[in-house]
Structure formats: C-alpha cells, structure tokens
Short mmCIF file of C-alpha atoms in Angstrom, two decimals:
data_model
loop_
_atom_site.label_atom_id
_atom_site.label_comp_id
_atom_site.label_asym_id
_atom_site.label_seq_id
_atom_site.Cartn_x
_atom_site.Cartn_y
_atom_site.Cartn_z
CA MET A 1 58.27 117.81 140.05
CA ILE A 2 61.98 117.17 139.43
CA THR A 3 63.61 115.45 142.41
CA GLU A 4 66.85 114.24 140.72
CA PRO A 5 69.72 116.46 139.57
CA LEU A 6 69.76 117.35 135.88
CA LEU A 7 73.32 116.14 135.43
CA ILE A 8 73.98 112.63 136.71
CA ASN A 9 77.36 110.94 136.58
CA LYS A 10 76.52 107.57 135.03
CA ASN A 11 80.02 106.23 135.74
CA PRO A 12 80.93 107.36 139.27
CA LYS A 13 84.43 106.71 140.49
CA GLY A 14 85.57 105.43 143.86
CA GLY A 15 83.18 105.05 146.74
CA ILE A 16 82.34 102.13 149.00
CA ARG A 17 81.94 99.65 146.13
CA THR A 18 85.70 99.66 145.44
CA LEU A 19 86.69 98.81 149.03
CA PRO A 20 86.00 95.02 148.91
CA PHE A 21 88.45 94.70 146.00
CA ILE A 22 91.16 96.69 147.79
CA ILE A 23 90.67 94.84 151.09
CA ALA A 24 90.64 91.44 149.31
CA ASN A 25 93.84 92.36 147.45
CA GLU A 26 95.71 93.16 150.68
CA ALA A 27 94.18 90.24 152.65
CA PHE A 28 95.09 87.62 150.01
CA GLU A 29 98.60 89.07 149.62
CA ARG A 30 99.16 88.88 153.39
CA MET A 31 97.78 85.33 153.46
CA ALA A 32 100.13 84.22 150.68
CA SER A 33 103.22 85.98 152.06
CA THR A 34 102.61 84.96 155.67
CA GLY A 35 102.03 81.35 154.58
CA PHE A 36 105.64 81.07 153.44
CA MET A 37 107.29 82.41 156.58
CA PRO A 38 106.62 79.93 159.46
CA ASN A 39 108.12 76.85 157.75
CA MET A 40 110.73 78.63 155.63
CA ILE A 41 113.59 77.85 158.04
CA LEU A 42 112.75 74.14 157.68
CA TYR A 43 112.72 74.45 153.89
CA LEU A 44 116.15 76.11 153.83
CA CYS A 45 117.70 73.62 156.24
CA ARG A 46 116.19 70.45 154.75
CA GLU A 47 116.09 71.28 151.04
CA TYR A 48 119.08 73.65 150.72
CA ASN A 49 121.20 71.94 153.43
CA MET A 50 121.75 75.20 155.30
CA LYS A 51 122.79 75.35 158.93
CA ILE A 52 120.36 76.99 161.33
CA THR A 53 122.45 80.14 161.69
CA GLU A 54 122.89 80.43 157.92
CA GLY A 55 119.20 79.92 157.21
CA THR A 56 118.20 82.32 159.98
CA ASN A 57 120.48 84.97 158.52
CA VAL A 58 118.78 84.57 155.15
CA LEU A 59 115.39 85.05 156.79
CA PHE A 60 116.64 88.06 158.75
CA PHE A 61 117.76 89.79 155.56
CA TRP A 62 114.55 88.82 153.77
CA SER A 63 112.52 90.26 156.64
CA ALA A 64 114.63 93.41 156.61
CA ALA A 65 114.00 93.93 152.91
CA SER A 66 110.28 93.18 153.26
CA ASN A 67 109.90 95.73 156.05
CA PHE A 68 112.04 98.45 154.48
CA LEU A 69 110.71 98.45 150.93
CA PRO A 70 107.20 99.71 151.88
CA ILE A 71 108.71 103.04 152.94
CA LEU A 72 110.42 103.31 149.56
CA GLY A 73 107.18 102.37 147.85
CA ALA A 74 105.25 104.97 149.85
CA PHE A 75 107.74 107.66 148.86
CA LEU A 76 107.54 106.76 145.16
CA ALA A 77 103.74 106.50 145.26
CA ASP A 78 103.27 109.88 146.94
CA SER A 79 105.88 111.68 144.87
CA TYR A 80 106.06 110.14 141.39
CA VAL A 81 103.94 107.19 140.20
CA GLY A 82 100.72 107.30 142.25
CA ARG A 83 99.17 104.64 144.50
CA TYR A 84 97.28 102.68 141.80
CA ALA A 85 100.40 102.11 139.70
CA MET A 86 102.42 101.16 142.78
CA ILE A 87 99.88 98.55 143.93
CA GLY A 88 99.58 97.15 140.39
CA PHE A 89 103.37 96.86 140.11
CA GLY A 90 103.46 95.16 143.51
CA CYS A 91 100.84 92.58 142.54
CA ILE A 92 102.68 91.48 139.39
CA THR A 93 106.12 91.47 141.00
CA CYS A 94 105.02 89.59 144.12
CA LEU A 95 103.20 86.98 142.01
CA LEU A 96 106.31 86.44 139.89
CA GLY A 97 108.44 85.95 143.03
CA MET A 98 106.02 83.37 144.48
CA VAL A 99 105.93 81.44 141.21
CA LEU A 100 109.74 81.33 141.15
CA LEU A 101 109.80 80.08 144.75
CA TRP A 102 107.23 77.42 143.86
CA LEU A 103 109.42 76.34 140.92
CA THR A 104 112.30 75.63 143.33
CA THR A 105 110.14 72.81 144.76
CA ILE A 106 109.40 71.37 141.29
CA LEU A 107 112.69 71.64 139.39
CA PRO A 108 115.14 68.98 140.67
CA HIS A 109 118.22 70.99 139.70
CA ALA A 110 116.99 74.05 141.57
CA ARG A 111 118.10 72.53 144.90
CA PRO A 112 121.12 70.51 146.08
CA LEU A 113 120.85 66.75 146.58
CA ALA A 114 118.81 65.64 149.57
CA CYS A 115 120.78 64.87 152.71
CA ASP A 116 119.87 63.08 155.95
CA TYR A 117 120.22 65.16 159.09
CA PRO A 118 122.85 62.98 160.89
CA LEU A 119 125.18 63.48 157.90
CA ARG A 120 124.70 67.23 157.83
CA ASP A 121 128.43 68.02 157.99
CA SER A 122 129.03 66.16 154.70
CA CYS A 123 125.97 67.50 152.90
CA GLU A 124 126.31 69.12 149.51
CA SER A 125 125.89 72.89 149.64
CA ALA A 126 123.69 74.81 147.23
CA THR A 127 125.44 76.19 144.13
CA GLY A 128 125.59 79.85 143.26
CA SER A 129 122.92 79.55 140.56
CA GLN A 130 120.59 77.68 142.93
CA LEU A 131 120.98 80.34 145.59
CA MET A 132 120.56 83.08 142.98
CA LEU A 133 117.17 81.67 141.95
CA LEU A 134 116.12 81.40 145.61
CA TYR A 135 117.25 84.92 146.47
CA LEU A 136 115.66 86.32 143.32
CA ALA A 137 112.32 84.85 144.41
CA PHE A 138 112.73 86.37 147.88
CA GLY A 139 113.68 89.73 146.40
CA LEU A 140 110.71 89.87 144.03
CA MET A 141 108.33 88.95 146.83
CA SER A 142 109.75 91.68 149.07
CA LEU A 143 109.63 94.23 146.28
CA GLY A 144 106.06 93.36 145.37
CA GLY A 145 104.90 93.27 148.97
CA GLY A 146 106.46 96.68 149.51
CA GLY A 147 104.49 98.08 146.59
CA ILE A 148 101.17 96.75 147.87
CA ARG A 149 101.55 97.43 151.59
CA SER A 150 102.89 100.93 151.09
CA SER A 151 99.77 102.19 149.33
CA SER A 152 96.84 99.84 149.94
CA LEU A 153 95.46 101.44 153.10
CA ALA A 154 95.85 105.00 151.81
CA PHE A 155 94.46 104.03 148.39
CA GLY A 156 91.25 102.74 149.97
CA ALA A 157 90.85 105.84 152.09
CA GLU A 158 91.33 107.88 148.92
CA GLN A 159 88.35 106.13 147.31
CA LEU A 160 86.16 107.36 150.16
CA GLU A 161 87.57 110.86 150.44
CA LYS A 162 87.62 111.63 146.71
CA GLY A 163 84.99 109.25 145.38
CA ASP A 164 81.59 110.24 144.05
CA GLY A 165 78.64 110.07 146.39
CA ILE A 166 77.85 111.59 149.76
CA LYS A 167 77.71 108.31 151.69
CA SER A 168 81.27 107.37 150.81
CA LYS A 169 82.61 110.62 152.26
CA SER A 170 81.13 110.18 155.71
CA GLU A 171 83.49 109.80 158.65
CA GLY A 172 81.68 106.62 159.70
CA ALA A 173 82.47 104.98 156.36
CA LEU A 174 86.17 105.79 156.75
CA LYS A 175 86.33 104.38 160.29
CA SER A 176 84.47 101.27 159.18
CA TYR A 177 86.95 100.82 156.33
CA PHE A 178 89.94 100.97 158.68
CA SER A 179 88.31 98.44 161.02
CA TRP A 180 87.50 95.98 158.26
CA TYR A 181 90.97 96.46 156.77
CA TYR A 182 92.79 95.41 159.94
CA VAL A 183 90.29 92.64 160.69
CA SER A 184 90.86 91.15 157.24
CA VAL A 185 94.65 91.32 157.62
CA SER A 186 94.48 89.56 161.00
CA ALA A 187 92.07 86.92 159.70
CA SER A 188 94.24 86.23 156.65
CA SER A 189 97.31 85.80 158.87
CA MET A 190 95.41 83.28 161.02
CA VAL A 191 94.46 81.27 157.93
CA ALA A 192 98.07 81.38 156.71
CA VAL A 193 99.65 80.03 159.90
CA THR A 194 97.05 77.25 160.21
CA PHE A 195 95.69 76.12 156.83
CA ILE A 196 98.76 76.75 154.66
CA VAL A 197 101.22 75.51 157.29
CA TYR A 198 99.14 72.32 157.72
CA ILE A 199 99.30 71.67 153.97
CA GLN A 200 103.08 72.15 153.94
CA ASP A 201 103.52 69.72 156.84
CA ASN A 202 101.21 67.03 155.44
CA LEU A 203 101.14 67.41 151.63
CA GLY A 204 104.70 68.56 150.96
CA TRP A 205 106.44 71.65 149.64
CA LYS A 206 105.05 71.52 146.10
CA MET A 207 101.47 71.83 147.24
CA GLY A 208 102.39 73.97 150.25
CA PHE A 209 104.14 76.59 148.08
CA GLY A 210 101.81 76.29 145.11
CA ILE A 211 98.70 77.30 147.07
CA PRO A 212 100.16 80.65 148.23
CA ALA A 213 101.12 81.40 144.63
CA ALA A 214 97.53 80.70 143.55
CA ILE A 215 96.24 82.92 146.37
CA MET A 216 98.52 85.72 145.17
CA LEU A 217 97.09 85.34 141.66
CA LEU A 218 93.63 85.74 143.17
CA SER A 219 94.87 88.83 145.00
CA ALA A 220 96.06 90.44 141.77
CA LEU A 221 92.80 89.61 139.98
CA CYS A 222 90.75 91.17 142.80
CA PHE A 223 92.66 94.40 142.44
CA PHE A 224 92.68 94.74 138.66
CA LEU A 225 89.01 93.75 138.21
CA ALA A 226 87.87 97.03 139.75
CA SER A 227 90.32 99.22 137.80
CA PRO A 228 87.60 101.09 135.87
CA PHE A 229 85.98 102.21 139.12
CA TYR A 230 89.01 103.47 141.07
CA VAL A 231 89.84 107.09 141.74
CA LYS A 232 93.41 107.34 140.45
CA SER A 233 94.94 110.51 141.80
CA LYS A 234 98.16 111.80 140.37
CA ALA A 235 101.28 111.91 142.53
CA ASN A 236 102.01 115.08 144.46
CA THR A 237 105.15 117.15 144.37
CA SER A 238 108.25 115.17 145.25
CA LEU A 239 108.72 114.94 149.02
CA LEU A 240 112.49 114.79 148.45
CA SER A 241 112.52 118.08 146.60
CA GLY A 242 110.27 119.51 149.33
CA LEU A 243 112.78 118.48 151.99
CA ILE A 244 115.62 120.05 150.03
CA GLN A 245 113.52 123.20 149.61
CA VAL A 246 113.12 123.41 153.39
CA LEU A 247 116.88 123.19 153.90
CA VAL A 248 117.61 125.79 151.21
CA ALA A 249 114.90 128.18 152.41
CA SER A 250 116.07 127.83 156.02
CA TYR A 251 119.62 128.72 154.96
CA LYS A 252 118.45 131.74 152.97
CA ASN A 253 116.43 132.98 155.97
CA ARG A 254 119.14 132.16 158.52
CA HIS A 255 119.48 135.82 159.55
CA ILE A 256 115.84 136.00 160.76
CA LYS A 257 115.26 135.77 164.49
CA LEU A 258 112.45 133.41 165.49
CA SER A 259 109.77 134.68 167.85
CA LEU A 260 107.15 132.75 169.79
CA PRO A 261 104.74 130.97 167.44
CA GLN A 262 101.74 132.30 169.34
CA ALA A 263 102.90 135.81 168.59
CA ALA A 264 103.67 135.24 164.94
CA GLU A 265 100.98 132.92 163.65
CA GLU A 266 100.16 135.13 160.71
CA ARG A 267 103.81 135.17 159.56
CA TYR A 268 104.01 131.46 158.68
CA HIS A 269 103.03 130.22 155.23
CA HIS A 270 100.67 127.24 155.00
CA ARG A 271 98.42 125.67 152.39
CA GLU A 272 94.74 126.49 152.25
CA GLY A 273 92.86 124.09 154.49
CA SER A 274 95.99 123.00 156.34
CA VAL A 275 95.37 121.82 159.92
CA ARG A 276 98.74 123.04 161.15
CA LEU A 277 99.04 126.81 160.96
CA VAL A 278 102.33 127.16 162.81
CA PRO A 279 105.40 124.91 162.75
CA SER A 280 106.40 122.62 165.60
CA GLU A 281 108.96 123.52 168.23
CA ASN A 282 111.20 120.56 167.27
CA LEU A 283 114.15 121.58 165.03
CA ARG A 284 113.07 125.23 165.22
CA CYS A 285 115.95 126.28 162.97
CA LEU A 286 113.96 124.82 160.03
CA ASN A 287 110.96 127.02 160.89
CA LYS A 288 112.68 129.89 159.13
CA ALA A 289 111.82 128.15 155.84
CA CYS A 290 108.14 129.10 156.13
CA ILE A 291 108.40 132.66 157.50
CA ILE A 292 106.72 135.27 155.31
CA LYS A 293 108.96 138.29 155.20
CA HIS A 294 107.12 140.37 152.58
CA PRO A 295 103.60 139.15 151.79
CA GLU A 296 103.40 141.08 148.51
CA GLN A 297 106.61 139.51 147.22
CA ASP A 298 106.58 136.05 148.85
CA LEU A 299 103.00 135.05 147.91
CA THR A 300 101.10 134.87 144.63
CA LEU A 301 97.49 135.98 144.27
CA ASP A 302 96.19 132.50 145.09
CA GLY A 303 98.28 132.30 148.28
CA ARG A 304 101.04 130.00 147.03
CA ALA A 305 104.76 130.64 147.52
CA SER A 306 106.21 132.63 144.64
CA ASP A 307 109.65 131.11 145.28
CA PRO A 308 109.35 127.70 147.07
CA TRP A 309 113.12 127.60 147.47
CA SER A 310 112.88 130.58 149.81
CA LEU A 311 109.46 129.90 151.41
CA CYS A 312 108.07 126.43 152.25
CA THR A 313 104.76 125.02 153.59
CA VAL A 314 104.20 124.02 157.23
CA ASP A 315 103.12 120.78 157.13
CA GLN A 316 110.98 76.01 169.65
CA ALA A 317 107.94 74.14 169.24
CA SER A 318 108.90 71.17 166.90
CA SER A 319 110.98 69.47 169.65
CA MET A 320 108.06 69.43 172.13
CA ASP A 321 104.82 67.48 172.42
CA ARG A 322 102.27 69.41 170.34
CA HIS A 323 99.24 67.12 170.80
CA VAL A 324 96.07 68.75 172.11
CA SER A 325 94.24 65.41 171.82
CA ARG A 326 95.16 61.83 170.98
CA ASN A 327 94.50 62.34 167.27
CA PHE A 328 95.31 66.00 166.69
CA GLU A 329 98.72 67.68 166.75
CA ILE A 330 99.28 71.39 166.21
CA PRO A 331 101.89 72.05 163.48
CA ALA A 332 105.01 73.60 165.01
CA ALA A 333 104.86 76.61 162.69
CA SER A 334 101.23 77.30 163.63
CA PHE A 335 101.96 78.21 167.25
CA CYS A 336 102.41 81.85 166.27
CA ILE A 337 98.63 81.99 165.88
CA PHE A 338 98.44 82.44 169.66
CA THR A 339 100.32 85.71 169.26
CA ILE A 340 97.88 86.89 166.60
CA ILE A 341 94.88 85.85 168.70
CA THR A 342 96.28 87.68 171.73
CA LEU A 343 96.86 90.79 169.68
CA THR A 344 93.34 90.73 168.23
CA LEU A 345 91.59 90.02 171.52
CA TRP A 346 93.53 92.67 173.43
CA VAL A 347 92.80 95.37 170.87
CA GLY A 348 89.08 94.65 171.10
CA PHE A 349 89.16 94.40 174.90
CA TYR A 350 91.17 97.61 175.28
CA ASP A 351 89.06 99.72 172.92
CA ARG A 352 85.59 98.35 173.63
CA ILE A 353 85.70 97.29 177.31
CA LEU A 354 88.68 98.60 179.28
CA LEU A 355 88.70 102.24 178.13
CA PRO A 356 84.90 102.74 178.36
CA LEU A 357 84.89 101.10 181.81
CA ALA A 358 87.80 103.22 183.08
CA SER A 359 86.18 106.36 181.68
CA LYS A 360 82.88 105.49 183.35
CA ILE A 361 84.57 104.94 186.72
CA LYS A 362 86.49 108.21 186.54
CA GLY A 363 83.61 110.14 185.00
CA LYS A 364 85.89 111.51 182.25
CA PRO A 365 87.40 110.23 178.97
CA CYS A 366 90.50 108.27 179.96
CA GLN A 367 93.26 106.59 177.98
CA LEU A 368 96.97 105.73 178.00
CA SER A 369 99.26 108.10 176.16
CA LEU A 370 101.13 106.90 173.08
CA LYS A 371 104.46 106.97 174.90
CA GLN A 372 103.03 104.96 177.79
CA ARG A 373 101.69 102.33 175.40
CA MET A 374 105.01 102.03 173.59
CA GLY A 375 106.90 101.74 176.89
CA ILE A 376 104.53 99.07 178.23
CA GLY A 377 105.03 97.18 174.98
CA LEU A 378 108.79 97.17 175.48
CA LEU A 379 108.36 95.78 179.01
CA PHE A 380 106.09 93.00 177.69
CA SER A 381 108.74 92.24 175.06
CA THR A 382 111.38 91.92 177.80
CA ALA A 383 109.10 89.62 179.81
CA SER A 384 108.35 87.48 176.72
CA MET A 385 112.05 86.76 176.12
CA ALA A 386 112.50 85.89 179.82
CA ALA A 387 109.55 83.47 179.56
CA TRP A 388 111.10 81.90 176.44
CA ALA A 389 114.46 81.52 178.23
CA ILE A 390 112.79 79.77 181.21
CA THR A 391 110.90 77.41 178.88
CA GLU A 392 114.08 76.54 176.96
CA THR A 393 115.97 75.88 180.23
CA VAL A 394 113.32 73.33 181.27
CA ARG A 395 113.11 71.78 177.77
CA ARG A 396 116.88 71.35 177.47
CA ARG A 397 117.16 69.73 180.91
CA ILE A 398 114.39 67.24 180.05
CA ALA A 399 116.08 66.41 176.71
CA ILE A 400 119.40 65.69 178.48
CA ASP A 401 117.70 63.59 181.20
CA GLU A 402 115.94 61.53 178.51
CA GLY A 403 119.24 60.94 176.65
CA LEU A 404 118.21 62.89 173.55
CA SER A 405 121.21 65.22 173.30
CA ASP A 406 122.43 63.72 170.01
CA ASP A 407 119.01 63.68 168.32
CA PRO A 408 117.81 67.20 167.55
CA ARG A 409 114.58 65.93 165.95
CA ALA A 410 113.50 63.90 168.99
CA VAL A 411 110.35 65.00 170.82
CA VAL A 412 110.81 65.50 174.55
CA GLN A 413 108.09 64.65 177.06
CA MET A 414 107.10 68.26 177.56
CA SER A 415 103.99 69.99 176.32
CA ALA A 416 104.50 72.72 173.75
CA MET A 417 101.90 74.71 175.68
CA TRP A 418 104.84 75.85 177.80
CA LEU A 419 105.41 78.29 174.95
CA LEU A 420 102.10 80.05 175.58
CA PRO A 421 103.46 82.60 178.09
CA TYR A 422 106.07 83.70 175.55
CA LEU A 423 103.54 83.84 172.72
CA VAL A 424 100.90 85.70 174.73
CA LEU A 425 103.40 88.24 176.06
CA SER A 426 104.66 88.77 172.51
CA GLY A 427 101.14 89.49 171.35
CA LEU A 428 100.66 92.03 174.13
CA ALA A 429 104.00 93.63 173.25
CA MET A 430 102.83 94.05 169.64
CA ALA A 431 99.44 95.38 170.71
CA PHE A 432 100.98 98.07 172.88
CA ASN A 433 104.19 99.01 171.12
CA MET A 434 103.60 98.47 167.40
CA ILE A 435 100.10 99.93 167.29
CA GLY A 436 101.24 102.77 169.53
CA GLN A 437 104.15 103.46 167.18
CA THR A 438 101.86 103.62 164.16
CA GLU A 439 99.51 106.08 165.86
CA PHE A 440 102.52 108.14 166.99
CA TYR A 441 103.82 108.51 163.45
CA TYR A 442 100.37 109.42 162.14
CA SER A 443 99.89 112.07 164.79
CA GLU A 444 103.35 113.64 164.52
CA LEU A 445 103.88 113.71 160.75
CA PRO A 446 101.97 116.07 158.42
CA LYS A 447 98.96 114.81 156.48
CA SER A 448 100.86 114.96 153.19
CA MET A 449 103.14 112.17 154.48
CA SER A 450 100.38 109.76 155.58
CA SER A 451 101.61 106.95 153.30
CA ILE A 452 105.12 107.28 154.68
CA ALA A 453 103.77 107.41 158.25
CA SER A 454 102.02 104.08 157.72
CA ALA A 455 105.31 102.53 156.51
CA LEU A 456 107.68 103.93 159.15
CA LEU A 457 107.05 101.01 161.52
CA GLY A 458 108.40 98.73 158.80
CA VAL A 459 111.63 100.72 158.73
CA GLY A 460 112.14 99.99 162.43
CA LEU A 461 111.36 96.30 161.87
CA SER A 462 113.81 96.25 158.97
CA ALA A 463 116.57 97.71 161.13
CA ALA A 464 115.63 95.24 163.89
CA SER A 465 116.13 92.30 161.52
CA LEU A 466 119.60 93.53 160.57
CA VAL A 467 120.55 94.10 164.21
CA ALA A 468 119.18 90.65 165.13
CA SER A 469 121.37 89.08 162.44
CA LEU A 470 124.40 90.97 163.77
CA ILE A 471 123.70 89.91 167.36
CA MET A 472 123.18 86.26 166.40
CA ASN A 473 126.37 86.11 164.30
CA SER A 474 128.37 87.82 167.06
CA VAL A 475 127.07 85.49 169.76
CA ASP A 476 127.66 82.43 167.58
CA GLY A 477 131.21 83.53 166.73
CA ILE A 478 132.17 84.39 170.30
CA THR A 479 130.67 81.29 171.93
CA ARG A 480 132.22 78.96 169.31
CA SER A 481 135.73 80.18 170.05
CA ARG A 482 138.37 77.65 171.19
CA GLY A 483 136.44 74.74 169.63
CA LYS A 484 133.39 75.04 171.85
CA GLN A 485 129.89 73.96 170.78
CA GLY A 486 128.48 77.46 171.05
CA TRP A 487 125.14 78.74 172.27
CA ILE A 488 123.15 78.39 169.02
CA PRO A 489 124.34 75.31 167.07
CA SER A 490 122.19 73.33 164.63
CA ASN A 491 121.57 70.74 167.35
CA ILE A 492 119.28 72.61 169.72
CA ASN A 493 119.84 70.05 172.52
CA LYS A 494 123.61 70.63 172.62
CA GLY A 495 123.48 74.39 172.59
CA HIS A 496 122.46 76.98 175.12
CA TYR A 497 119.57 78.78 173.49
CA ASP A 498 118.38 79.66 176.98
CA HIS A 499 121.49 81.78 177.50
CA TYR A 500 120.84 83.46 174.15
CA PHE A 501 117.26 84.30 175.10
CA TRP A 502 118.38 85.72 178.46
CA LEU A 503 120.79 87.94 176.57
CA LEU A 504 117.97 89.17 174.34
CA SER A 505 115.84 89.86 177.41
CA ALA A 506 118.64 91.96 178.91
CA LEU A 507 119.02 93.87 175.63
CA ASN A 508 115.28 94.52 175.63
CA MET A 509 115.52 96.04 179.10
CA ALA A 510 118.43 98.21 177.96
CA ASN A 511 116.28 99.29 175.02
CA PHE A 512 113.51 100.29 177.43
CA VAL A 513 115.93 102.53 179.35
CA TYR A 514 117.05 104.06 176.06
CA PHE A 515 113.39 104.63 175.16
CA LEU A 516 112.84 106.57 178.38
CA ALA A 517 115.82 108.80 177.55
CA CYS A 518 114.45 109.41 174.05
CA CYS A 519 111.03 110.34 175.46
CA LYS A 520 112.60 112.90 177.75
CA ALA A 521 114.72 114.38 174.95
CA TYR A 522 111.77 114.50 172.49
CA GLY A 523 109.46 116.34 174.83
CA PRO A 524 105.67 116.35 174.61
CA CYS A 525 104.19 115.19 171.32
CA ARG A 526 101.31 116.94 169.61
CA VAL A 527 98.64 114.64 171.05
CA GLU A 528 99.96 115.20 174.57
CA VAL A 529 99.86 118.97 174.09
CA HIS A 530 96.21 118.80 173.03
CA LYS A 531 95.45 116.48 175.94
CA ALA A 532 97.06 118.89 178.38
CA LEU A 533 94.80 121.65 177.08
CA ASP A 534 91.79 119.38 177.60
CA ASP A 535 92.96 118.59 181.14
CA ALA A 536 93.07 122.27 181.88
CA ASP A 537 89.42 122.45 180.88
CA GLY A 538 88.58 119.39 183.01
CA MET A 539 87.70 117.31 179.96
CA ARG A 540 90.24 114.43 179.90
CA GLU A 541 92.78 112.65 182.05
CA GLU A 542 95.15 109.72 181.55
CA CYS A 543 94.50 106.32 183.09
#
C-alpha cells in the first residue's frame, strides 16, 4: 500500500531548518555592532582627541543613521531587490565597515598623536583624511546594519509561511520563531556589553575592535551557508508608485461623495484574501482611490484593477566606585546591561505572570492598550532622567568635597550602584514604549508594509538622535556664553550635568503632554475598535 506521495520534492526550500542561520546572522551582527557602542566615546576622546561634546555629536549622528537606514532598506527590499539580496548586501557592507574601524587601531597614521588628558587644550586634532576613514567606517556599518535589520525578521517569517512542509507553516512555529529571535537579540546584546567591553578595557582597542569584526565575519558566513535552502521571493510592486497611485486615483475620483463604510463595503476594491475589506476612517479623502464606480470597467476578470492609477487596493559610571567585590570591578560601559536585564525580565513577567494573574482575578482576558503602554513608557522615561539628575547632583557634590574638581578621571567615594534607579527605569521605559510602538505600527499598517512597520521605530530613534544633538549643542552654546564653564564641559566635575538632566526630564514631561494630544487627535486605533466590540459582547476589558 502506497503511503507516500508519488511526487516528492527532494530539495525543499525554506522551513524550520533555515531559521537557525537567520537568527544567528542577526544575533552575531547585533553582538558585533553593540560591542562597539559603549566605549566608543572613550575611543574618540582618547585616540582622536575629541572633546566630549564633539565626540557625542559624532555618536548622535551615527546613531541617527543606524536607526534611519533600516526603513530605507525595508522599502528597497519590499519594492525592488528582495529580502535575501538586502541581507546579503548588509552583511558584506557591515563587515567592511568593521574591518576599516579595526584598521584605525592598527595603522599609526590613522589617528592623531596621543595626548595626555591634562594637556587636552593643546592636543593635536585629527586631520581630514583621518576623520574621513573613521566616518567611512561608521557609514558602512550603519548601511550594512540597515540592510540586515530591515529584512531579517520578515525574511525568517517568510521561510515559514512560504517554505515546503506542513510543520513549518503552523502558527506555533511562527510564534516560536519570533520568541527565539528576540531572545537571541537580547542575549547577544548582553554578551556585547560585558564580554566585548571587558576585552576593550583590559586588552586594548586592537583586540577589542578586532573581535567584533571577527564576529561579523561569522555572522555573514552563517547567513550565506544556508543560501541554497532559502525561499527567495521576488520584490513586490513599488510601494512608492503605489502611494502615488493612491494620490492620483483620489484626485480623479474627487467628485465622488463618500458614504458610510458599513453601507458601501462592496464598493471598495481589495485584493483576494485581504484582511481589510474597507478603508480606515483616517484621511478619508484618500478612500476615493479604491471606490469601484463601474465593476465591468474598473475590474478585470481575475478581480484586479484594470487601471491602477484610477483604482487602488485597500490595504556616568567611570567616575564612581564600580567594585562589587574587592577583586572585581564592573566596566563602566557594561552598566547598560542592567537596562537590558530589566527589559527582558519585565517582558517575561508582564506576558507570563501579570496578565494571566489579572485576567484570572477579573475572570476575563485583560491587558493594557497600546496607547496606555506607550504613555506609561514616556512617564518612566521622565522618571529615569530625574533619577539620573539626582544621582549626578550627589556625585558632583562629593567630588567637590573631596577636592577632585580639577581631575575628571578621579574616582569619587560613591558606589556606581546609585545609577541603578536610572538604568532600571530606562529599561521599563523601553519595555512599555518601544515595544508598544512596534505593536502599534504592526497593527495599524497594512500587511504589505510589514517590513516597513518593523523599521518605523528606528525612524523615531533616528530623529531623536538628531534632536538630542541639537539640544546638547544649544545648551552648551547658551551656557558657555560670557566665558562661563557651561553645563556640559569635558571636565564632568566642573560642569552642571545635573541641570542638563533636569532639563531633559522636563522635556520628557512636555513630550508626554504632546503624546496625549496626539492620542486624542488620532482617535481609536484598529485594535481598540476590535476590543470595544469584544467588550460589548462581555469578552474583554482593559486592566
């Protein structure tokens, strides 16, 4: 009796077996990239003789580029080149950038002459060619990271959704993939801010920058080794041309009067299998782009638009005592691990303990809305900056009392564990706001823009880096007027970083008020509408 199918695909594509390679590629890339960041300000100030404000500006712009480029990569991957090509390009480009950055630690002429800190005002500045090599390395790393991060998550999901085999297409496999993906990214970040930072502090820049480059090489090899087994889907129609088509079609149909969606569901054009059958109520003037005026003329036999231009588819730690025992000292750049740990623990506690317990007490499924989570995150961010300002006020007073005002590298008799409230509150702010933002974009944007939705958070972070640079430069320029020391000089003990942090806390509170106004203007989001319908049936309520 024949129990196997007559035709068997001997070389299946995609499936679960490709996921370890994709996850390893992203995890190793994050480990390598994150390993450079914590100590980079020290590298710029000590090896390139930059002032703190100058070096911080460089890092702000680098962060802005690193957070913005994934959205560009997502757009190109979805519209033109495909996700496989975009990740491959990102691997090679990022590796090249890390090798160039490693070479700046090896080649003597790649950096200005070394200079002792007390003579900082007479130090030799980096030449244009030296800075060009440094910035080229930063640019290649940002470009490559944008290529990988824009498509990695969606590329793995594609292997499950379009791969051969029934097991790979199950919903459980997809959820498991997402869980392991984020766990691997968090774990790699923890390794980066501990292991790699420790090597940089104890073995020097050559070894400390060479290891991340080697890890990035391993990342690229992990990705390309499984190339024969990937599902490599072609890019879809350009999203840019689709947007332009919506604008053109809306203009052509400007004379049509819009009715209630519930009364005109059959009049809106949508793709076969589309979840959204009617357009949203936001920017209703664009809904005219998908109204079917004459079915016989506007649609082809297979249900597509005959003219898409008339009809569119709906769719401070180094200056403090960091010893935890007599023989062990936490590297200053590794303190950010407490933020990562807080983020990871809270996500697990919220999803696995708090929500089930609250639902059990109420007797109904219960959860915070996306807007509530984002708002709570902004409040935690405000509290974190206030905690940092209080810590800096105490640290500065101790430094002055101990007579250390003229020695910015001196260690004051104050435990660095005073930074824990700031770090923990920052982790909670990320857990609430950043994760809530990502889910908001996924729920509000159409499925065809899933890659872009996953990269939109980076656009906000990119803009935040630019605004942070503007604020820091403005504060430094204003407070230095009339020959004053200023709030944020290179000597942290002579400045007033506490005043600067209080200013940031006030700006965070102003941002929270602005967020409330935006929520009111936006109205209910799609998830809230569905939840309201469930509430009417007695099925769900918010915590």
